[in-house]
Amino acid sequence: MSDNLVLAALTRLEAGQTQLQAGQAELQAGQAQLQAGQTQLEAELGQLKAEQKSLRTDVLAEQKALRTDFLAELGKTRADIMERVERLEDPVNKIRDDIAVNMGAVEAVERVNENTRADLRTLQEQMWIMWKQIKQLQTEIREVRGDP
């Protein structure tokens, strides 16, 4: 019986060893799949990094181009505005000159008007004095003639 027990134990050991070998083969196959997956992930990660770097380069180049275009357009707009200001400046200066000339003429007319008023006052005073003299002369003539 002891041989049977040994044989049964050996059979069980062989069966266990076969199962272990099968499990080890499965683990090795799983490990190979994991390594293949890791390799694929690393390749895809490298590709993703390259795409990200390319996109970043493209975005920076596009941003630089937009900035250059913006600055060029800003310079053009500034030049257009300055040109328009210069174009409008001459007519505005002419209008100012016209206003200054007209104001000078108005001041001259005001002075003439003031002088005319002063002349009228002087004439009025002279006429009043002359009228008084005429009245006095009339009175004297009436007295000489004997008129009432």
CSV table of C-alpha atoms in Angstrom, one decimal:
chain,number,residue,atom,x,y,z
A,1,MET,CA,0.0,0.0,0.0
A,2,SER,CA,2.7,2.3,0.5
A,3,ASP,CA,3.6,2.1,-3.1
A,4,ASN,CA,0.1,3.0,-4.0
A,5,LEU,CA,0.2,6.0,-1.8
A,6,VAL,CA,3.5,7.1,-3.2
A,7,LEU,CA,2.2,6.6,-6.7
A,8,ALA,CA,-1.0,8.5,-5.9
A,9,ALA,CA,1.1,11.3,-4.4
A,10,LEU,CA,3.3,11.3,-7.4
A,11,THR,CA,0.4,11.4,-9.8
A,12,ARG,CA,-1.0,14.3,-7.8
A,13,LEU,CA,2.3,16.1,-7.9
A,14,GLU,CA,2.6,15.6,-11.6
A,15,ALA,CA,-0.9,16.9,-12.1
A,16,GLY,CA,-0.1,19.9,-9.9
A,17,GLN,CA,3.1,20.5,-11.8
A,18,THR,CA,1.3,20.3,-15.1
A,19,GLN,CA,-1.3,22.8,-13.8
A,20,LEU,CA,1.6,25.0,-12.6
A,21,GLN,CA,3.3,24.8,-16.0
A,22,ALA,CA,0.0,25.6,-17.7
A,23,GLY,CA,-0.6,28.6,-15.3
A,24,GLN,CA,3.0,29.7,-15.9
A,25,ALA,CA,2.4,29.5,-19.7
A,26,GLU,CA,-0.7,31.6,-19.3
A,27,LEU,CA,1.1,34.1,-17.1
A,28,GLN,CA,3.9,34.3,-19.7
A,29,ALA,CA,1.4,34.8,-22.4
A,30,GLY,CA,-0.4,37.5,-20.3
A,31,GLN,CA,3.0,39.1,-19.6
A,32,ALA,CA,3.8,39.1,-23.3
A,33,GLN,CA,0.4,40.7,-24.0
A,34,LEU,CA,1.1,43.3,-21.4
A,35,GLN,CA,4.5,44.1,-22.8
A,36,ALA,CA,3.0,44.4,-26.3
A,37,GLY,CA,0.3,46.7,-24.9
A,38,GLN,CA,3.0,48.7,-23.0
A,39,THR,CA,5.1,49.0,-26.2
A,40,GLN,CA,2.0,50.1,-28.2
A,41,LEU,CA,1.1,52.6,-25.5
A,42,GLU,CA,4.7,54.0,-25.5
A,43,ALA,CA,4.6,54.3,-29.2
A,44,GLU,CA,1.2,56.0,-29.1
A,45,LEU,CA,2.5,58.3,-26.3
A,46,GLY,CA,5.5,59.2,-28.4
A,47,GLN,CA,3.2,59.9,-31.4
A,48,LEU,CA,0.9,62.0,-29.1
A,49,LYS,CA,3.9,64.0,-27.9
A,50,ALA,CA,5.1,64.6,-31.4
A,51,GLU,CA,1.6,65.7,-32.5
A,52,GLN,CA,1.3,68.0,-29.4
A,53,LYS,CA,4.7,69.5,-30.2
A,54,SER,CA,3.7,69.9,-33.9
A,55,LEU,CA,0.4,71.5,-32.8
A,56,ARG,CA,2.2,73.8,-30.4
A,57,THR,CA,4.6,74.9,-33.1
A,58,ASP,CA,1.7,75.5,-35.5
A,59,VAL,CA,-0.2,77.5,-32.9
A,60,LEU,CA,2.8,79.6,-32.0
A,61,ALA,CA,3.5,80.2,-35.7
A,62,GLU,CA,-0.1,81.1,-36.3
A,63,GLN,CA,-0.1,83.4,-33.3
A,64,LYS,CA,3.1,85.1,-34.5
A,65,ALA,CA,1.6,85.6,-38.0
A,66,LEU,CA,-1.6,87.0,-36.5
A,67,ARG,CA,0.4,89.4,-34.3
A,68,THR,CA,2.5,90.5,-37.3
A,69,ASP,CA,-0.7,91.0,-39.3
A,70,PHE,CA,-2.3,92.9,-36.4
A,71,LEU,CA,0.7,95.2,-36.0
A,72,ALA,CA,0.9,95.8,-39.7
A,73,GLU,CA,-2.9,96.7,-39.8
A,74,LEU,CA,-2.5,98.8,-36.7
A,75,GLY,CA,0.4,100.8,-38.4
A,76,LYS,CA,-1.7,101.2,-41.5
A,77,THR,CA,-4.7,102.4,-39.5
A,78,ARG,CA,-2.5,104.8,-37.6
A,79,ALA,CA,-1.1,106.2,-40.8
A,80,ASP,CA,-4.6,106.5,-42.3
A,81,ILE,CA,-5.8,108.4,-39.2
A,82,MET,CA,-2.8,110.7,-39.2
A,83,GLU,CA,-3.3,111.4,-43.0
A,84,ARG,CA,-6.9,112.2,-42.4
A,85,VAL,CA,-6.1,114.5,-39.4
A,86,GLU,CA,-3.5,116.3,-41.6
A,87,ARG,CA,-6.1,116.6,-44.4
A,88,LEU,CA,-8.7,118.1,-42.0
A,89,GLU,CA,-6.2,120.3,-40.2
A,90,ASP,CA,-5.7,122.7,-43.2
A,91,PRO,CA,-9.5,123.4,-43.6
A,92,VAL,CA,-9.8,123.9,-39.9
A,93,ASN,CA,-6.9,126.3,-39.9
A,94,LYS,CA,-8.5,128.2,-42.8
A,95,ILE,CA,-11.8,128.4,-40.8
A,96,ARG,CA,-9.9,129.7,-37.8
A,97,ASP,CA,-8.2,132.3,-40.0
A,98,ASP,CA,-11.6,133.4,-41.4
A,99,ILE,CA,-13.0,133.7,-37.9
A,100,ALA,CA,-10.0,135.8,-36.8
A,101,VAL,CA,-10.4,138.1,-39.8
A,102,ASN,CA,-14.2,138.4,-39.3
A,103,MET,CA,-13.7,139.1,-35.6
A,104,GLY,CA,-11.2,141.8,-36.5
A,105,ALA,CA,-13.8,143.3,-38.9
A,106,VAL,CA,-16.5,143.1,-36.3
A,107,GLU,CA,-14.2,144.9,-33.8
A,108,ALA,CA,-13.5,147.6,-36.4
A,109,VAL,CA,-17.3,148.0,-37.0
A,110,GLU,CA,-17.9,148.2,-33.2
A,111,ARG,CA,-15.2,150.9,-32.9
A,112,VAL,CA,-16.8,152.8,-35.8
A,113,ASN,CA,-20.2,152.4,-34.2
A,114,GLU,CA,-18.9,153.7,-30.9
A,115,ASN,CA,-17.2,156.6,-32.6
A,116,THR,CA,-20.5,157.4,-34.5
A,117,ARG,CA,-22.4,157.5,-31.3
A,118,ALA,CA,-19.8,159.8,-29.8
A,119,ASP,CA,-20.0,162.0,-32.9
A,120,LEU,CA,-23.8,162.0,-32.6
A,121,ARG,CA,-23.6,163.1,-29.0
A,122,THR,CA,-21.2,165.9,-29.9
A,123,LEU,CA,-23.5,167.0,-32.8
A,124,GLN,CA,-26.5,166.8,-30.5
A,125,GLU,CA,-24.8,169.0,-28.0
A,126,GLN,CA,-23.8,171.5,-30.7
A,127,MET,CA,-27.3,171.5,-32.1
A,128,TRP,CA,-28.8,172.1,-28.7
A,129,ILE,CA,-26.4,175.0,-28.1
A,130,MET,CA,-27.2,176.4,-31.6
A,131,TRP,CA,-30.9,176.0,-31.0
A,132,LYS,CA,-30.6,177.9,-27.7
A,133,GLN,CA,-28.6,180.6,-29.5
A,134,ILE,CA,-31.2,180.8,-32.3
A,135,LYS,CA,-34.0,181.1,-29.7
A,136,GLN,CA,-32.1,183.9,-28.0
A,137,LEU,CA,-31.5,185.6,-31.3
A,138,GLN,CA,-35.2,185.3,-32.2
A,139,THR,CA,-36.1,186.8,-28.8
A,140,GLU,CA,-33.7,189.7,-29.4
A,141,ILE,CA,-35.1,190.3,-33.0
A,142,ARG,CA,-38.6,190.4,-31.6
A,143,GLU,CA,-37.6,192.9,-29.0
A,144,VAL,CA,-35.9,195.0,-31.7
A,145,ARG,CA,-39.0,194.9,-33.9
A,146,GLY,CA,-41.3,195.3,-31.1
A,147,ASP,CA,-43.1,192.1,-31.6
A,148,PRO,CA,-44.9,190.6,-28.6
